[in-house]
XYZ file of C-alpha atoms in Angstrom:
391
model
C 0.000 0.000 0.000
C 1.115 3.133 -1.130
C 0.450 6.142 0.825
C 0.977 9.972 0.783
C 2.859 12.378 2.083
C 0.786 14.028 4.041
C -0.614 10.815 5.557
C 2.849 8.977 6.033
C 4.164 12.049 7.611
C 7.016 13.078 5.038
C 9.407 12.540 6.891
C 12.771 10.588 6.787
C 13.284 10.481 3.125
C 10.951 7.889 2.750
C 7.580 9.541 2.464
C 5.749 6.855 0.835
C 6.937 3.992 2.271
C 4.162 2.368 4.869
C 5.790 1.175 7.951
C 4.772 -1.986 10.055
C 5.044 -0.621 13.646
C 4.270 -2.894 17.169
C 3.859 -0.901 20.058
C 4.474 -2.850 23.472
C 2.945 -1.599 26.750
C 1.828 -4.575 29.359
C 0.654 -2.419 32.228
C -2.775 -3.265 33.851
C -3.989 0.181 34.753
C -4.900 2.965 32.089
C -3.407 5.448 32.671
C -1.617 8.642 31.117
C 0.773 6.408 29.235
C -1.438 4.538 27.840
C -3.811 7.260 26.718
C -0.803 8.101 24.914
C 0.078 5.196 23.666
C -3.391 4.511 22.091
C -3.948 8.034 20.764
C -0.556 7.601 18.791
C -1.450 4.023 17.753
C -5.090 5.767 16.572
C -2.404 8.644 14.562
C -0.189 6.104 12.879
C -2.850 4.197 11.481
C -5.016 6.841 10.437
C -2.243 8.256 8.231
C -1.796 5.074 6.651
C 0.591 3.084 8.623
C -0.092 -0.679 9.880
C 0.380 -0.021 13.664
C -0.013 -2.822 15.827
C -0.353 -3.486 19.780
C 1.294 -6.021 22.136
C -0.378 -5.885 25.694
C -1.662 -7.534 28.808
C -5.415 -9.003 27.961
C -6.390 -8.254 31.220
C -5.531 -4.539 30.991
C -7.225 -1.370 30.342
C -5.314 -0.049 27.176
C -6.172 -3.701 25.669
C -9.884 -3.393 26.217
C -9.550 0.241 24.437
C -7.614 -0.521 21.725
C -9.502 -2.787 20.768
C -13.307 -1.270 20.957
C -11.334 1.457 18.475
C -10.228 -1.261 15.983
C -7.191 -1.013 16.741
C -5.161 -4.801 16.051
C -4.333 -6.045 19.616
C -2.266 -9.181 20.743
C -2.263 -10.821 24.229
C 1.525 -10.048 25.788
C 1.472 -10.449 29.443
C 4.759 -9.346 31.224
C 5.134 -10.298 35.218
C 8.275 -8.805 35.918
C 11.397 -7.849 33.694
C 12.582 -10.990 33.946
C 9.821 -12.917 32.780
C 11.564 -15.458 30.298
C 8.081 -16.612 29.131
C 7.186 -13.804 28.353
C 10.363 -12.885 26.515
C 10.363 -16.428 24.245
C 6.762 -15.220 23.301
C 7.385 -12.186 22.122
C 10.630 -13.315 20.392
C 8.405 -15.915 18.366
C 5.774 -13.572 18.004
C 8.000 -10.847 16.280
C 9.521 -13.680 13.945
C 6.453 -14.089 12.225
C 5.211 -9.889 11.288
C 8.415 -8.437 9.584
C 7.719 -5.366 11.927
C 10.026 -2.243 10.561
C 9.523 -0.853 14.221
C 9.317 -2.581 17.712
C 8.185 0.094 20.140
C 8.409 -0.397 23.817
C 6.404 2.168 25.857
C 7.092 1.385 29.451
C 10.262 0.209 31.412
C 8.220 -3.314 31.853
C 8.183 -3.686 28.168
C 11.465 -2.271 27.680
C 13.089 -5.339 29.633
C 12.242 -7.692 26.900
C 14.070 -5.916 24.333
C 16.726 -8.527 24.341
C 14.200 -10.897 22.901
C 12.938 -8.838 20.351
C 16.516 -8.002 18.542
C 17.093 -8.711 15.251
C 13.148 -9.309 14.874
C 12.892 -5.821 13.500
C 14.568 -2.639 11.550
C 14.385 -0.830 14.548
C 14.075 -0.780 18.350
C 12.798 2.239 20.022
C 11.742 2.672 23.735
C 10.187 5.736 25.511
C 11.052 7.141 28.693
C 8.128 8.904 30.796
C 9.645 9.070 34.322
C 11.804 12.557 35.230
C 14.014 10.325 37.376
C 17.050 8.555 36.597
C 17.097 4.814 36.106
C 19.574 3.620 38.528
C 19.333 -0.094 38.175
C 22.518 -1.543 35.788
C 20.211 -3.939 33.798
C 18.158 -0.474 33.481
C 20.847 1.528 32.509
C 22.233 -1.465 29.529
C 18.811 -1.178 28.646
C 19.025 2.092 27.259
C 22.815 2.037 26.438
C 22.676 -1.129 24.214
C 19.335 -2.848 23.466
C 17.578 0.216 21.770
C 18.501 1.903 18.912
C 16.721 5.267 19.953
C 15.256 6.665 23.324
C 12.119 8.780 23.488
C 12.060 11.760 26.343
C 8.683 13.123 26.464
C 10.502 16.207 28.461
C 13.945 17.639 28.919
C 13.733 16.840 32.559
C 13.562 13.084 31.340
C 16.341 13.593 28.992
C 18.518 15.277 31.260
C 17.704 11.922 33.600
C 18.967 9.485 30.755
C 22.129 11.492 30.317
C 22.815 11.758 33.981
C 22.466 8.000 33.664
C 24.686 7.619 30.978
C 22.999 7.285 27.930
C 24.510 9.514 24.724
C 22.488 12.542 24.045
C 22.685 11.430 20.565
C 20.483 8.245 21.041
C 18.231 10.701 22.716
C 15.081 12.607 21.048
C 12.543 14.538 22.862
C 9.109 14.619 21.686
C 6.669 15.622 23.925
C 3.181 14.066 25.046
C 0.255 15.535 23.133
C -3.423 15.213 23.482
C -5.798 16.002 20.235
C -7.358 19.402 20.878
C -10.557 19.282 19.106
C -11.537 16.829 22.042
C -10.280 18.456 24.692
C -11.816 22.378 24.460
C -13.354 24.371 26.498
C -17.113 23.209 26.899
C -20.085 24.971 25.509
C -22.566 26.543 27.950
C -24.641 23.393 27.986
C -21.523 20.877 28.241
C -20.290 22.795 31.446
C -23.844 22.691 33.480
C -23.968 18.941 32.979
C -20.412 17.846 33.796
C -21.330 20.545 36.821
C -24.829 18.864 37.184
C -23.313 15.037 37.386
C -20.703 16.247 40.316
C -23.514 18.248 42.099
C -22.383 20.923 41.897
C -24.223 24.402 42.771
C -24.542 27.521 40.552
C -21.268 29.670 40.852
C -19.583 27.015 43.150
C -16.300 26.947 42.280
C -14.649 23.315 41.550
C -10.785 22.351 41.610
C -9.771 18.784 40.191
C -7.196 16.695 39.904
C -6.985 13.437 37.908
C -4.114 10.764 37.669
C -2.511 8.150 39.388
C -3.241 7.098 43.059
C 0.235 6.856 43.785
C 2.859 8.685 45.911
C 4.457 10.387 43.004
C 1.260 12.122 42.452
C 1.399 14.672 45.903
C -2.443 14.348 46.215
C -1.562 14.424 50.048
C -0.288 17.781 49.315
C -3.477 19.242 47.708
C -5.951 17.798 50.487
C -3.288 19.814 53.186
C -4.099 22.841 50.732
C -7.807 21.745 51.224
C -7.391 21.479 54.700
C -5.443 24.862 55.276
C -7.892 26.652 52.970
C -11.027 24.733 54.546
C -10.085 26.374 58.449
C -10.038 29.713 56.808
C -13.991 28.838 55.645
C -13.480 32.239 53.050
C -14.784 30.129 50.473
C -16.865 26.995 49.028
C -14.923 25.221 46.670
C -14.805 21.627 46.080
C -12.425 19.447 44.930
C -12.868 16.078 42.801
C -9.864 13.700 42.460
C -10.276 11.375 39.494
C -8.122 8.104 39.462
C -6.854 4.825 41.012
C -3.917 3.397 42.318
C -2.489 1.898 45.271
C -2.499 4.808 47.937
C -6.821 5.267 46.950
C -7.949 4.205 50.748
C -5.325 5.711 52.466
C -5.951 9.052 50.975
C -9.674 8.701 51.706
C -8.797 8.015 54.981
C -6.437 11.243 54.738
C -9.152 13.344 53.907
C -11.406 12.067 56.703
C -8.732 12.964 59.335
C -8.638 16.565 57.718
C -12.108 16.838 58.502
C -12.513 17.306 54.340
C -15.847 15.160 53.917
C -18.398 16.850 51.513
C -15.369 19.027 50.517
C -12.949 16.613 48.698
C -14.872 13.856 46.578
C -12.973 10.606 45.136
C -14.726 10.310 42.124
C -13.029 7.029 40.605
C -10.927 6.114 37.554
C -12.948 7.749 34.572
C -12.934 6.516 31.011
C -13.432 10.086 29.953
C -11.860 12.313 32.008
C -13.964 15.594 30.229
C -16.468 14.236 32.438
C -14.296 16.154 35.215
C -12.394 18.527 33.172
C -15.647 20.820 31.775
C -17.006 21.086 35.257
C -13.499 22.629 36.428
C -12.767 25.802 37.484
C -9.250 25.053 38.208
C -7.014 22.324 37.718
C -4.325 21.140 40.451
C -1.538 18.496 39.619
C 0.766 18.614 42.897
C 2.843 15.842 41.704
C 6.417 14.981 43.275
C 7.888 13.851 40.061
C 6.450 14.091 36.787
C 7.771 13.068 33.405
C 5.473 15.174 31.844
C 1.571 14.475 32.499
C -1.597 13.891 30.067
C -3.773 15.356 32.441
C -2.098 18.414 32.634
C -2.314 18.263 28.470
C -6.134 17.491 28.604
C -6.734 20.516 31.505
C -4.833 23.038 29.652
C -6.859 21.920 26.200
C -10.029 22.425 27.640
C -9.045 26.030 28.703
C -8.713 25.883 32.836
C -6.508 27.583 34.978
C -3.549 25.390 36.165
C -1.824 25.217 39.258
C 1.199 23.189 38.939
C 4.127 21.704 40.765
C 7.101 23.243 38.796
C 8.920 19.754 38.515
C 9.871 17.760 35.275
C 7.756 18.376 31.788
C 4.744 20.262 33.887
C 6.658 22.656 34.989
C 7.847 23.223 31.158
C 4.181 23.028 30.013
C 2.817 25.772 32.191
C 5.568 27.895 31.597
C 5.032 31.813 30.286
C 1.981 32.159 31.317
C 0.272 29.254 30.810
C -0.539 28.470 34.679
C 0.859 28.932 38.679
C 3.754 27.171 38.909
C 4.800 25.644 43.089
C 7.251 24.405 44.649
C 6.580 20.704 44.877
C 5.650 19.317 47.640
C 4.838 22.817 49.537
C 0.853 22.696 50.458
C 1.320 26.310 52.154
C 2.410 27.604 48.012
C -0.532 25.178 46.364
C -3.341 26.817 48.932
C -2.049 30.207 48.578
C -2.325 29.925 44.213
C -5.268 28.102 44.916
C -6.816 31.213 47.165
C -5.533 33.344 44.384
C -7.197 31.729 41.608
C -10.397 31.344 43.865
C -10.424 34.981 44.061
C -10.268 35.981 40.599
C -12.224 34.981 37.588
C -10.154 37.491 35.597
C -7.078 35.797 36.298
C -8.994 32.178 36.034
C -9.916 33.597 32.386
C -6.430 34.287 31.312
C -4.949 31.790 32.195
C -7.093 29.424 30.791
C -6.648 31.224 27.204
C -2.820 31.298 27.592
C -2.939 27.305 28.325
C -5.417 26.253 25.783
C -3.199 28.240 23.087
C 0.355 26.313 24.552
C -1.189 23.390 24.238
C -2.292 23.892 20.746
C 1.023 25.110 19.814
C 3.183 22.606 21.755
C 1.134 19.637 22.893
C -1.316 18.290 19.896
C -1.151 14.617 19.065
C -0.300 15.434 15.590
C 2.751 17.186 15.993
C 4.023 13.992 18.378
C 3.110 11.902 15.790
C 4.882 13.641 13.138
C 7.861 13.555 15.443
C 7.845 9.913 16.037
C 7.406 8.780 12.621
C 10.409 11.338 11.752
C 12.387 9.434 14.380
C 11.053 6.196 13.310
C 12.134 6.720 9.072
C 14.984 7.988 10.228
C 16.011 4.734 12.621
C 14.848 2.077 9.767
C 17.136 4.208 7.189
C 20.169 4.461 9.049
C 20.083 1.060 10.188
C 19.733 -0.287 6.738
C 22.848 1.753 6.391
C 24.549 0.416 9.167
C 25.148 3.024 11.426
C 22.978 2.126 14.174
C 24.882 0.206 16.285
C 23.423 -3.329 16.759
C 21.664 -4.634 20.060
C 24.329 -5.841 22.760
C 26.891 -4.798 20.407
């Protein structure tokens, strides 16, 4: 199949060449990754590419791909040392004459090994701001890739700290698709507002991601708290998402005397449900490699209050939200208050992020990049100048 151009990206020197692509991502839980990893998938084959999926049948990103048609074979991956696991993919990838193998999380990144010399090209993605400090990690991404992906230049600043050349490195940022995340119409906003209960002119901050200690939602219920004994206002806040700290922040919130004030709302399958109700959106997190939901919030046009650490920080910057010091409640209440107190401000914001996402953060533009990177990794390897797995 022949394809154009403008579908096949024109990119690499090879602009109407059709590449076979597998993307590999095992994890269980749906979350920001995998958004990203299906809304690519979605991008590669709609501009004519055949772009496959290798994941855990029991997962979330599974179950999505495919009810959006999207090709999707059963990989499940216990642990990175999971030999079975490894033999299956080797034998799988012997069969499809796959120009790229893609691995999207470190789980599916520890099976490279298997999959060389199965494909033209190996190519993993690095999400996490931190630095991979295991050695089997670190050989990972020295030898048994031929490219790594930084969504951020906080995570590629990690990879070099850990070694890895900053010529096997290429940022390209998350990206979310903007005509689906915009600012609501009238009648969008007072039934995302009706669903949550919320009353006219109440004002509603959200978060939405990961359960998980990286996250800092124990920071924004302090904010809660420390805003809550002041009692100058009635906001509520929703926090969308799962993950393994879920009861004991409920049980957080209950000893902060937040009950009626902070809602756990769930994992959502849409998370506009939230978004469109929002006044403002919080993401307090720790460490952060760069963050859909801070992609989706900013698309839909709310004002952001942000930890200033790894690719959030660089997405809210001039202008385009408060930024805090991570991990400092006393800052996140105090932009919080400030953003409570002024619709103006709310306003403005909101315009400045929806317009940095749009020319920053739009699925397309990732796309693009990726299938660059990808042209360019199957050309120079047929050249030779990739340097070969475990070399």
């Amino acid at each position: 199949m022949s394809v154009s151009k403008s579908q096949a990206g024109g990119t690499g020197g090879e602009p109407d060449r059709r590449l076979r692509i597998v993307g590999i991502d095992p994890e269980l839980r749906f979350a920001g990754g995998e958004v990203q990893v299906l809304s690519l998938t979605r991008e590669l084959i709609r501009r004519g590419h055949q772009a496959e999926l290798l994941c855990d049948p029991r997962g979330g990103l599974f179950r999505s791909a495919r009810e959006a048609g999207i090709t999707c074979h059963p990989l499940a991956i216990r642990n990175s040392i999971d030999i079975r696991a490894g033999l299956q993919l080797r034998r799988f990838l012997a069969g499809g004459d796959y120009d790229v193998v893609h691995f999207h999380t470190s789980r599916a990144h520890s099976m490279a090994p298997y999959a060389h010399g199965r494909a033209s090209c190996a190519v993993v993605t690095r999400r996490m701001d931190y630095r991979p400090n295991r050695l089997f990690a670190r050989w990972l991404y020295h030898r048994a890739v031929d490219r790594v992906v930084a969504i951020s230049p906080g995570v590629a600043q990690s990879l070099i700290a850990a070694g890895v050349a900053r010529s096997r490195i290429t940022i390209i940022p998350s990206g979310i698709d903007p005509d689906r995340f915009r600012p609501p119409t009238a009648a969008e906003r007072q039934a995302a507002r009706n669903k949550l209960g919320l009353a006219s002119g109440q004002i509603a901050i959200g978060a939405a991601g990961a359960l998980e200690p990286r996250k800092g939602h124990r920071v924004l219920l302090q904010a809660m708290a420390a805003m809550q004994a002041e009692r100058d206002h009635e906001a509520r806040c929703f926090i969308a998402g799962e993950g393994t700290l879920g009861q004991t922040l409920i049980d957080e919130a209950a000893r902060l005397h937040l009950d009626g004030i902070v809602h756990f709302i769930g994992q959502l399958k849409d998370t506009r449900e939230l978004l469109w109700a929002l006044d403002i959106f919080a993401m307090p997190s720790l460490k952060e490699g760069l963050g859909v939901a801070i992609l989706e919030a900013m698309g839909c046009g709310l004002a952001i209050a942000a930890s200033n650490v790894g690719g959030a920080g660089d997405a809210i910057a001039n202008g385009c939200g408060l930024a805090i010091e991570p991990g400092n409640a006393a800052a996140l209440a105090a932009a919080l208050r400030k953003l409570i107190g002024s619709s103006e401000q709310r306003l403005a914001l909101g315009e400045a992020a929806r317009r940095g996402v749009i020319d920053r953060f739009t699925i397309a533009a990732s796309t693009a990049a990726t299938l660059k990177l990808y042209f360019n990794c199957v050309k120079d390897r047929r050249r030779g100048s990739v340097s070969a797995c475990g070399a």
